[in-house]
mmCIF file of C-alpha atoms in Angstrom:
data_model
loop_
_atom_site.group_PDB
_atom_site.id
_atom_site.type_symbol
_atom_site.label_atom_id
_atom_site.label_comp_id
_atom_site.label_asym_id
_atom_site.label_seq_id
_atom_site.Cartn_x
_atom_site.Cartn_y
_atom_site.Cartn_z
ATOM 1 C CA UNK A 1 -10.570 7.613 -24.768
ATOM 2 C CA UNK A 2 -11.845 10.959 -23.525
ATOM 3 C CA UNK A 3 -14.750 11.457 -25.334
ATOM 4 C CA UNK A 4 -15.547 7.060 -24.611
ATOM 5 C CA UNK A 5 -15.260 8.433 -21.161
ATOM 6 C CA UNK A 6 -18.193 11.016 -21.569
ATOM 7 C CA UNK A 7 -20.366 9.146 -23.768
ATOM 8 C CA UNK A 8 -20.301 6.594 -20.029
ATOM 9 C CA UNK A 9 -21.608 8.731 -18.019
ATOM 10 C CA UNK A 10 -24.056 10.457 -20.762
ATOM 11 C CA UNK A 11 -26.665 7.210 -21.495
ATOM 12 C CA UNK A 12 -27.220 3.860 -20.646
ATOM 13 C CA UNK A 13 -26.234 2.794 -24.134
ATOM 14 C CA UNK A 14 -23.155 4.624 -24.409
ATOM 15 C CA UNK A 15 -22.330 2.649 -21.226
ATOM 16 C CA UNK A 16 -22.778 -0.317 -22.847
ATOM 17 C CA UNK A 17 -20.617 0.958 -25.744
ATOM 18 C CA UNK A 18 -18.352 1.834 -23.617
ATOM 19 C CA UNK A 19 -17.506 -1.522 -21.798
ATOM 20 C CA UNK A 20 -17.641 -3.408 -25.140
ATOM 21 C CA UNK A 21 -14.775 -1.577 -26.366
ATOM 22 C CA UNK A 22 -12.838 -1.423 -23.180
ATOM 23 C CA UNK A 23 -13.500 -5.617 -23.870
ATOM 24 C CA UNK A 24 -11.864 -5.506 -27.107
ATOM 25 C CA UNK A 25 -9.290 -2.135 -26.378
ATOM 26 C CA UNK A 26 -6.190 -4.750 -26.331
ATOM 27 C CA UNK A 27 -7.116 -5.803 -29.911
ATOM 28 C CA UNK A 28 -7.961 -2.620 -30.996
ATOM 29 C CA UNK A 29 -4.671 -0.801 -29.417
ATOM 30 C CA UNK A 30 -2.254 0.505 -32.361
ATOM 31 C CA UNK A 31 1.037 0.055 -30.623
ATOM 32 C CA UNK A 32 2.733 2.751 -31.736
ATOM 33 C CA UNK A 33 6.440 1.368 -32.738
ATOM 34 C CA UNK A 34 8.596 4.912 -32.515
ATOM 35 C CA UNK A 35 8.236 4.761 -28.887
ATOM 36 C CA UNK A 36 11.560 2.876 -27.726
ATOM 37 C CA UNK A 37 10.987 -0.018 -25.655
ATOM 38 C CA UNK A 38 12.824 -2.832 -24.308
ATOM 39 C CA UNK A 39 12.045 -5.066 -27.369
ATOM 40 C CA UNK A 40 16.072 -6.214 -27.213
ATOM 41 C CA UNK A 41 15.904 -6.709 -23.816
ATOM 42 C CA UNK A 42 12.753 -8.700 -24.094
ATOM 43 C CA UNK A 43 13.575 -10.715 -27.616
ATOM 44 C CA UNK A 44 17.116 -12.042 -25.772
ATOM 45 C CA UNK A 45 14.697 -13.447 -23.092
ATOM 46 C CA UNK A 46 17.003 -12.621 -20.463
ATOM 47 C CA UNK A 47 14.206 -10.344 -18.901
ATOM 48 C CA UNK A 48 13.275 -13.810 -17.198
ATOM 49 C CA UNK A 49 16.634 -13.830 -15.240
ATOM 50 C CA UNK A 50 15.787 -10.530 -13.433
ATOM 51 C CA UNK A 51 11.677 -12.446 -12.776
ATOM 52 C CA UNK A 52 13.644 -15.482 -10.995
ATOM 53 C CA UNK A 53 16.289 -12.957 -9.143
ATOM 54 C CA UNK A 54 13.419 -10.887 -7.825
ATOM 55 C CA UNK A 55 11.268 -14.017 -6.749
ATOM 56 C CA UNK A 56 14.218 -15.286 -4.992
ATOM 57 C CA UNK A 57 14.656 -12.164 -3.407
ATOM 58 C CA UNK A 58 10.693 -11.924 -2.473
ATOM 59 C CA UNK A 59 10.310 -15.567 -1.327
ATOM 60 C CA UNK A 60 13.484 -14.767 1.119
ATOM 61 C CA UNK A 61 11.696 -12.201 2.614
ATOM 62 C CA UNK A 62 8.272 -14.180 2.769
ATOM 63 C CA UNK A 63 9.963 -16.710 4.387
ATOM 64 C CA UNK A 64 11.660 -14.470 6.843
ATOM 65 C CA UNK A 65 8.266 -12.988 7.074
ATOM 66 C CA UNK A 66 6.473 -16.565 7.941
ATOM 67 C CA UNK A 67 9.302 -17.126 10.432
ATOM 68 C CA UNK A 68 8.581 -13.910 12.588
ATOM 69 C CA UNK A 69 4.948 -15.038 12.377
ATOM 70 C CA UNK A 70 5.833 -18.610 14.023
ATOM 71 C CA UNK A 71 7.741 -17.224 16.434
ATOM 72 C CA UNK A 72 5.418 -14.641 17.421
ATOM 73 C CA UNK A 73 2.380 -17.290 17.688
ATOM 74 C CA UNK A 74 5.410 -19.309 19.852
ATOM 75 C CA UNK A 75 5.420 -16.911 22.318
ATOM 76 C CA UNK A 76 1.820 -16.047 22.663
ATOM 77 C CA UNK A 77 1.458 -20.240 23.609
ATOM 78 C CA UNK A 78 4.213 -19.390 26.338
ATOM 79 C CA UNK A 79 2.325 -16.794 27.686
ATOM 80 C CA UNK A 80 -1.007 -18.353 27.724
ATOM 81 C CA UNK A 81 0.224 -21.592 29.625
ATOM 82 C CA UNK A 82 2.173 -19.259 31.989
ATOM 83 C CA UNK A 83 -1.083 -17.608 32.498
ATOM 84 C CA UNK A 84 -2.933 -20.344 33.609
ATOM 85 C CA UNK A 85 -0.388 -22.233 35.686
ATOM 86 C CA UNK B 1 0.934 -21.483 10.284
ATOM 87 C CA UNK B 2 -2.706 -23.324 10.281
ATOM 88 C CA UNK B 3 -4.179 -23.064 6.585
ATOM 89 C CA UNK B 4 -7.624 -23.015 8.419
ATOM 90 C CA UNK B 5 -6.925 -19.658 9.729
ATOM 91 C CA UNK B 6 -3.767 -17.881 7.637
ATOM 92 C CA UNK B 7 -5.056 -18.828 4.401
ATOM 93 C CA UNK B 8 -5.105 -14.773 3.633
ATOM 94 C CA UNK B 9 -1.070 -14.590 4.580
ATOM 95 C CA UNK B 10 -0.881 -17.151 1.277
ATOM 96 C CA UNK B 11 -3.512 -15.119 -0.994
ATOM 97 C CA UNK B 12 -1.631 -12.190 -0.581
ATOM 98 C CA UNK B 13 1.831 -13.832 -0.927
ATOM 99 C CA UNK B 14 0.889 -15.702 -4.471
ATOM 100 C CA UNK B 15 -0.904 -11.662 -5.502
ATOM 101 C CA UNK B 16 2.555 -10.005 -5.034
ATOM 102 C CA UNK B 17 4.371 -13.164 -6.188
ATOM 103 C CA UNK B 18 2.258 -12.977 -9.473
ATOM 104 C CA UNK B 19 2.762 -9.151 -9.796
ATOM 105 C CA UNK B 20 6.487 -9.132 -9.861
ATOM 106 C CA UNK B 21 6.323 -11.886 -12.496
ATOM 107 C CA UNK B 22 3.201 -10.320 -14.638
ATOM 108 C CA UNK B 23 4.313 -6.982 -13.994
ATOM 109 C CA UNK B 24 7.990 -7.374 -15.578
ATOM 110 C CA UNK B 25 6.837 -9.420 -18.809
ATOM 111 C CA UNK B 26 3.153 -8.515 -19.425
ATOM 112 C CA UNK B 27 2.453 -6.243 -21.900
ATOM 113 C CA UNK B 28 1.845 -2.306 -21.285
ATOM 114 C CA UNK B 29 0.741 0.266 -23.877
ATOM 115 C CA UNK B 30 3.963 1.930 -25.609
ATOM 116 C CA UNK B 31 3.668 5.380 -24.060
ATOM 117 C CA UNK B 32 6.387 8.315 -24.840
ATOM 118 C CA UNK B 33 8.633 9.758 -21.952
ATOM 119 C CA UNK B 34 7.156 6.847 -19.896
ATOM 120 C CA UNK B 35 8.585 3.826 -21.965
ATOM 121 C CA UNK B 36 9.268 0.865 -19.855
ATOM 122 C CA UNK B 37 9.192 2.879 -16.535
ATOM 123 C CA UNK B 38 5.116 2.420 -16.670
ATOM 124 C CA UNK B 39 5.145 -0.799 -14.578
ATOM 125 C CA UNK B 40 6.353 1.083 -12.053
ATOM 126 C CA UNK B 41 2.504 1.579 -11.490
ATOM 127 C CA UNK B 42 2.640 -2.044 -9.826
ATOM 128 C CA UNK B 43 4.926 -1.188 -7.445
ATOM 129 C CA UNK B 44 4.990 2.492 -6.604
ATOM 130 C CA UNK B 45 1.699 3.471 -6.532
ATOM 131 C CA UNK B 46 0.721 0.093 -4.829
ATOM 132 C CA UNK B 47 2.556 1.684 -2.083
ATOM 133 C CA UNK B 48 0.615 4.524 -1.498
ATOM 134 C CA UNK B 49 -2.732 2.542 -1.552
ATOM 135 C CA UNK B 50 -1.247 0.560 1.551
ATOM 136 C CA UNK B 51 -0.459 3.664 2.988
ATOM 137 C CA UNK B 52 -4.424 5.070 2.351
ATOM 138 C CA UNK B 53 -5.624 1.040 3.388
ATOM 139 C CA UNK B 54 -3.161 1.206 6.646
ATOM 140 C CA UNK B 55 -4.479 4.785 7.543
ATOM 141 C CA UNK B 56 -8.211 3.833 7.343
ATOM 142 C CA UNK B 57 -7.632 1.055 9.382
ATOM 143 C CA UNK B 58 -6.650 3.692 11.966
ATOM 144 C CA UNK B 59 -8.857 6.494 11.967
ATOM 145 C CA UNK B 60 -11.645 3.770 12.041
ATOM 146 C CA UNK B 61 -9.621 2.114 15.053
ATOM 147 C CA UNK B 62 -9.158 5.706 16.849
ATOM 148 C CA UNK B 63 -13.478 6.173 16.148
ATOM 149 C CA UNK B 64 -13.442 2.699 17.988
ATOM 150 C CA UNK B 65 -11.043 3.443 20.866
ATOM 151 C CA UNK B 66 -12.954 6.904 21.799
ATOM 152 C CA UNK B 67 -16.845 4.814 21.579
ATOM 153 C CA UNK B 68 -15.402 1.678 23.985
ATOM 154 C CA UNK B 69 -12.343 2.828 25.422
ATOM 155 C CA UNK B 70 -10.552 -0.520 24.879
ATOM 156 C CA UNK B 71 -7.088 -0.467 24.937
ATOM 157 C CA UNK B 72 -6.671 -2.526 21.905
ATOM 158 C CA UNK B 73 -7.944 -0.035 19.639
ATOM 159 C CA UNK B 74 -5.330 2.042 20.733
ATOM 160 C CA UNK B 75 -2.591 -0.246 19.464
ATOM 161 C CA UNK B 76 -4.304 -1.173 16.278
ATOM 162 C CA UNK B 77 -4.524 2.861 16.014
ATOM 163 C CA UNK B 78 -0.657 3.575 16.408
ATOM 164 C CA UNK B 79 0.661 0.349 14.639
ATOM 165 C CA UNK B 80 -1.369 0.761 11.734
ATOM 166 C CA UNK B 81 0.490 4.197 11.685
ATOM 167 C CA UNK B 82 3.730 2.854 12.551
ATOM 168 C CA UNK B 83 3.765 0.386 9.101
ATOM 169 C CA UNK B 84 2.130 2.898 6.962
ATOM 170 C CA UNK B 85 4.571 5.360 7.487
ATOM 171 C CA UNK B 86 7.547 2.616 6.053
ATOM 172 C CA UNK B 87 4.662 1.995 2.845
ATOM 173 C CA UNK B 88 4.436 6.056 2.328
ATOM 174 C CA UNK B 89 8.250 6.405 2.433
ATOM 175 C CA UNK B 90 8.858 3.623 0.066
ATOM 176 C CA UNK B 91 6.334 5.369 -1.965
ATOM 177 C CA UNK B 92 7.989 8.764 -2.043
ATOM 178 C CA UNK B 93 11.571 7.290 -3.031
ATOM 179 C CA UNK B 94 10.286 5.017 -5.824
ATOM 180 C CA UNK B 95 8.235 8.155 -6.797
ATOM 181 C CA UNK B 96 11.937 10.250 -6.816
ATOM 182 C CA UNK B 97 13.721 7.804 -8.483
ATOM 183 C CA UNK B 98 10.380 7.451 -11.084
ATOM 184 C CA UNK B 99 10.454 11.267 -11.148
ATOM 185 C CA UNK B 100 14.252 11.810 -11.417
ATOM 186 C CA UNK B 101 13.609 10.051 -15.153
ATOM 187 C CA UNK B 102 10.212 11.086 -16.152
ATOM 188 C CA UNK B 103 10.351 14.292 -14.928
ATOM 189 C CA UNK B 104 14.177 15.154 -15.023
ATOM 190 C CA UNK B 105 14.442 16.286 -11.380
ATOM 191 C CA UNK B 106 13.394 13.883 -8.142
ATOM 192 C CA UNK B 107 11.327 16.575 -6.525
ATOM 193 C CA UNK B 108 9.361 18.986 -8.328
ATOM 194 C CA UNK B 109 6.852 21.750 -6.471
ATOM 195 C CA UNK B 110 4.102 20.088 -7.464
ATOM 196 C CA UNK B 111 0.818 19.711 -5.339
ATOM 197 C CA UNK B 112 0.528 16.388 -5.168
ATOM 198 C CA UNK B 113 4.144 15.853 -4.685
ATOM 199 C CA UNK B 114 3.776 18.651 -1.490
ATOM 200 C CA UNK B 115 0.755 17.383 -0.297
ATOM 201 C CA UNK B 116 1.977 13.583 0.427
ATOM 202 C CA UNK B 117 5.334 15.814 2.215
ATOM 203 C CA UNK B 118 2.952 17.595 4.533
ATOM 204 C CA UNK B 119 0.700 14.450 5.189
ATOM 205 C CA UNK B 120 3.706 12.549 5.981
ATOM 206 C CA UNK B 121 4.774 15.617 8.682
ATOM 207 C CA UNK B 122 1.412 15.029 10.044
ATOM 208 C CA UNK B 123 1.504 11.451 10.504
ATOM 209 C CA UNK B 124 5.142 11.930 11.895
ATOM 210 C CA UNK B 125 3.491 14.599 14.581
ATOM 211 C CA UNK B 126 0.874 11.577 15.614
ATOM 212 C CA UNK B 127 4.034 9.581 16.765
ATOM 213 C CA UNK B 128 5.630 12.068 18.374
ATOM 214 C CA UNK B 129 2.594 13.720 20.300
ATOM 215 C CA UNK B 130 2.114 10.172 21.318
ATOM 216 C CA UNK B 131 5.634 10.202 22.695
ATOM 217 C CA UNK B 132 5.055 13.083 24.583
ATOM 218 C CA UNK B 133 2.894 11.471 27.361
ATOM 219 C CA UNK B 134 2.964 9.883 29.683
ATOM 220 C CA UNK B 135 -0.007 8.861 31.135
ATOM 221 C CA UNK B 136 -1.474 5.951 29.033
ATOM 222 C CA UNK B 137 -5.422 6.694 29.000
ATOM 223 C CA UNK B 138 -4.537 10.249 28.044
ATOM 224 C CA UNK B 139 -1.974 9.416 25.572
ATOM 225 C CA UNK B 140 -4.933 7.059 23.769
ATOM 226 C CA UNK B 141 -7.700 9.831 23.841
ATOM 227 C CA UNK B 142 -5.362 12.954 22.857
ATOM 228 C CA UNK B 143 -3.864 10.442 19.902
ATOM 229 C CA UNK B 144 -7.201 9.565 18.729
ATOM 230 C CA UNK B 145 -8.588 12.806 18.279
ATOM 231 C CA UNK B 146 -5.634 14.081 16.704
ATOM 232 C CA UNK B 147 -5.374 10.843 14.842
ATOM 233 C CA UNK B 148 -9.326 11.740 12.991
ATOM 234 C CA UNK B 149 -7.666 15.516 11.969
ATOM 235 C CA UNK B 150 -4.434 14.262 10.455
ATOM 236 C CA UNK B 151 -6.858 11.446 8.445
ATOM 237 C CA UNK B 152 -9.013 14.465 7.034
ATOM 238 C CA UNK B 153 -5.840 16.777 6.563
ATOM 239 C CA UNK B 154 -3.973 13.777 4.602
ATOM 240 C CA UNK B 155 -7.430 12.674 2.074
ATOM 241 C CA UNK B 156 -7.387 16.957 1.423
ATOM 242 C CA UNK B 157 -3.729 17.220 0.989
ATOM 243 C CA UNK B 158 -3.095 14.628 -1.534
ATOM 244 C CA UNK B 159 -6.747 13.795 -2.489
ATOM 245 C CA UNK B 160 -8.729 16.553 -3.058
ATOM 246 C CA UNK B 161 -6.231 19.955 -3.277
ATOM 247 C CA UNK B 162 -4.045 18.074 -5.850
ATOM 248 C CA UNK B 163 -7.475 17.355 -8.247
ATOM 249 C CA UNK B 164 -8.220 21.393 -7.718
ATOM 250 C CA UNK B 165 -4.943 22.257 -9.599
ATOM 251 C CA UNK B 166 -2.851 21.706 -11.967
ATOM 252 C CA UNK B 167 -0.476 18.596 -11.211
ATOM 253 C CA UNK B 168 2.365 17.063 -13.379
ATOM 254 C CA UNK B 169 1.523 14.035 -11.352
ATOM 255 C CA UNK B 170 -1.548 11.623 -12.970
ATOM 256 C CA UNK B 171 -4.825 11.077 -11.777
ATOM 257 C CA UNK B 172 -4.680 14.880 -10.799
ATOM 258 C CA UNK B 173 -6.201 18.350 -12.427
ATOM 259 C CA UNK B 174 -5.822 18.701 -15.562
ATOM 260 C CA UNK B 175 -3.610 15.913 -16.291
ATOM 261 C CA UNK B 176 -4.435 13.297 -18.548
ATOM 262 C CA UNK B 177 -1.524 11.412 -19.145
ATOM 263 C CA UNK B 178 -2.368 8.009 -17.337
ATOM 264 C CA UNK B 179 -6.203 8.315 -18.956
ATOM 265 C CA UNK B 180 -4.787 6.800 -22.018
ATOM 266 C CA UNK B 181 -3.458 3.416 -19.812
ATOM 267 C CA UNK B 182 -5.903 3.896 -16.940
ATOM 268 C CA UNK B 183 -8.520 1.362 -19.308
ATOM 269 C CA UNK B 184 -5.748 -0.945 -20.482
ATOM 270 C CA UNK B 185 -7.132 -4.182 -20.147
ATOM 271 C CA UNK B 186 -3.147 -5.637 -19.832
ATOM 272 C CA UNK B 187 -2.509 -3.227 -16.857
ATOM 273 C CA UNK B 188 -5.168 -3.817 -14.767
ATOM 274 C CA UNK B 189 -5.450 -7.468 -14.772
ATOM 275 C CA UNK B 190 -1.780 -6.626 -13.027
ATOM 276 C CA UNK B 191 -2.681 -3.757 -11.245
ATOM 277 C CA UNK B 192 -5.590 -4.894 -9.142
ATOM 278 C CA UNK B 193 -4.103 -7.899 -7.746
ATOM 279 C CA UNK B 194 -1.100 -6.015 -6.810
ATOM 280 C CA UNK B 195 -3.549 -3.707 -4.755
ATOM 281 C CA UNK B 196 -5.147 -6.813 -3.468
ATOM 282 C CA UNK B 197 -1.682 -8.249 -2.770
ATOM 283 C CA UNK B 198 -0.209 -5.383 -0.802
ATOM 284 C CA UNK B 199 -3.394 -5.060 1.172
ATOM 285 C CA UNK B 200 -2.807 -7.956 3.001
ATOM 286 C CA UNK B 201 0.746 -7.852 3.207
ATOM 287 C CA UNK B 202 0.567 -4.220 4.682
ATOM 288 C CA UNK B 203 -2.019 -5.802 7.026
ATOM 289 C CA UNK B 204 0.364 -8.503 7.918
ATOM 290 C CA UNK B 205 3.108 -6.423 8.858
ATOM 291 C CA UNK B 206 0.280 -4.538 11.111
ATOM 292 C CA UNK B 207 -0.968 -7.884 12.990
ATOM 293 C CA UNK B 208 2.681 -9.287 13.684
ATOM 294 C CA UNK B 209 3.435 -5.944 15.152
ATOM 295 C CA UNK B 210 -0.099 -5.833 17.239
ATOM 296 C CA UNK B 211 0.949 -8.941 18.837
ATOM 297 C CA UNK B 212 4.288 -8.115 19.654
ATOM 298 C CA UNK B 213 3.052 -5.424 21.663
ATOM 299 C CA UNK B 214 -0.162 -7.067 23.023
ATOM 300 C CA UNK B 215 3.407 -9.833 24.385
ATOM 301 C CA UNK B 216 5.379 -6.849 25.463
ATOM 302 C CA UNK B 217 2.387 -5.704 27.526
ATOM 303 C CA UNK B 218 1.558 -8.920 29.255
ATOM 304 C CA UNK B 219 5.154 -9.212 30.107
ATOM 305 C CA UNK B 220 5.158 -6.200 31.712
ATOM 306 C CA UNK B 221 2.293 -6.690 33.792
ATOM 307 C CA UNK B 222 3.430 -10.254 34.725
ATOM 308 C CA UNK B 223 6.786 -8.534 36.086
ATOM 309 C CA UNK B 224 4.790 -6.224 37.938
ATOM 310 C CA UNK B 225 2.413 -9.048 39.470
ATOM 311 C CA UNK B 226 5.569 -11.425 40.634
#
């Protein structure tokens, strides 16, 4: 990856080079299987459960977010009718 | 909300919403030492590119408040600091609980590590020096000025001093260890639109809490008036 770095910045065709094989890196990758992973984890499928926790989690606090929001734009309505009365 | 005109609040909610699904099953490169603890590039380091977005936005508001003079710079200046100060310190305690098992220990001496401590002391002087006056006009000049020093100071401190070293932490001198995954295709199709994502949150956070004090403001001068 180094040296595909250099060849980028050397020519025009390198460059070229160089973004076809970024293209195609994912195919090209050799996962290397001594490095542990969470392939349990991940073959049970329960990583999903933790995904839906942490959505439920996040869409609490967009919905706490959206609620500040409304409120906010609530009171600026107050203050502009109070201004003109 | 009016789709019309908050269309952006929903972008950047279905962005993060995506990461936090993308980001826990998509696939990353299998990377020693690392292992799973990779994808905590979608979420920690997100964090400090609010921080660098939120920070911008201020400097460029102080430039603006010491051309016109409008008060509303002034805000946009201070609340921009306000919310990237609770970005940076969620970035430095997912980066010590990311170091603590990468790196063994939750603080080394490292640069980069040092750097984001001292720009985080300078931010925290900003608030306080702003605390420190009284009179409002001055309080907005003094704080812009200082505000354009502590920008510069921060971009050397964890921008430029950390690339003139050596760093354990990526993306710094003589460190190649996120080279090998800064080109994975997988990562960045994550990556970006977490950036993206977090971007408008951060700026979210910001414009609630600009209009809370525009509010606060108007109150107090409609006290004054009756």
């Amino acid at each position: 990856m180094e040296r595909l770095n250099k060849s980028k910045s050397s020519n025009p065709l390198g460059g070229l080079l160089f973004v076809l094989l970024m293209l195609i890196s994912p195919l090209l990758q050799a996962q290397d299987m001594d490095v542990p992973m969470a392939d349990v984890f991940r073959a049970e499928g329960k990583i999903y459960v933790v995904v839906a926790v942490m959505l439920v989690i996040f869409s609490g606090l967009v919905t706490y977010l959206i609620y500040v929001d409304r409120k906010v734009s609530k009171l600026e309505r107050e203050m502009r009718d109070k201004d003109t009365h | 909300m009016v789709l019309r005109r908050d269309w952006w609040k929903i972008l950047g909610v279905l962005l993060v919403g995506y990461t936090i699904v993308a980001g826990l099953v998509g696939q990353v490169p299998r990377l020693p030492i690392l292992n799973e603890s990779i994808r905590n590039l979608y979420f920690h380091v997100t964090m400090w590119f609010v921080m660098l977005f939120l920070f911008t936005i201020s400097v460029v508001s102080s430039v603006a408040y010491l051309t016109n003079e409008k008060q509303i710079w002034d805000i946009r200046a201070e609340l921009a600091v306000k919310v990237g100060m609770v970005t940076a310190s969620l970035g430095i305690l997912t980066g010590m609980i990311w170091a603590n098992y990468t790196w063994g220990k939750p603080w080394v001496n490292d640069p980069k590590l040092n750097g984001a401590a001292v720009s985080f002391l300078g931010y925290a002087a900003y608030l306080i020096l702003r605390q420190s006056m009284e009179d409002a006009e001055k309080k907005a000049r003094i704080a812009a000025v200082y505000n354009i020093f502590a920008f510069v100071m921060m971009i050397v401190f964890i921008q430029i001093l950390p690339r003139l070293t050596d760093s354990l932490h990526p993306g710094s001198g003589g460190n190649p260890a996120f080279s090998s995954y800064d080109l994975d295709q997988n990562m960045r199709i994550v990556f970006y639109p977490a950036v993206i994502g977090w971007f408008i949150l951060g700026y979210w956070f910001m414009s609630i809490q600009v209009r809370m004090r525009i509010l606060q403001q108007k109150l107090n001068q409609s006290q004054w008036n009756d």
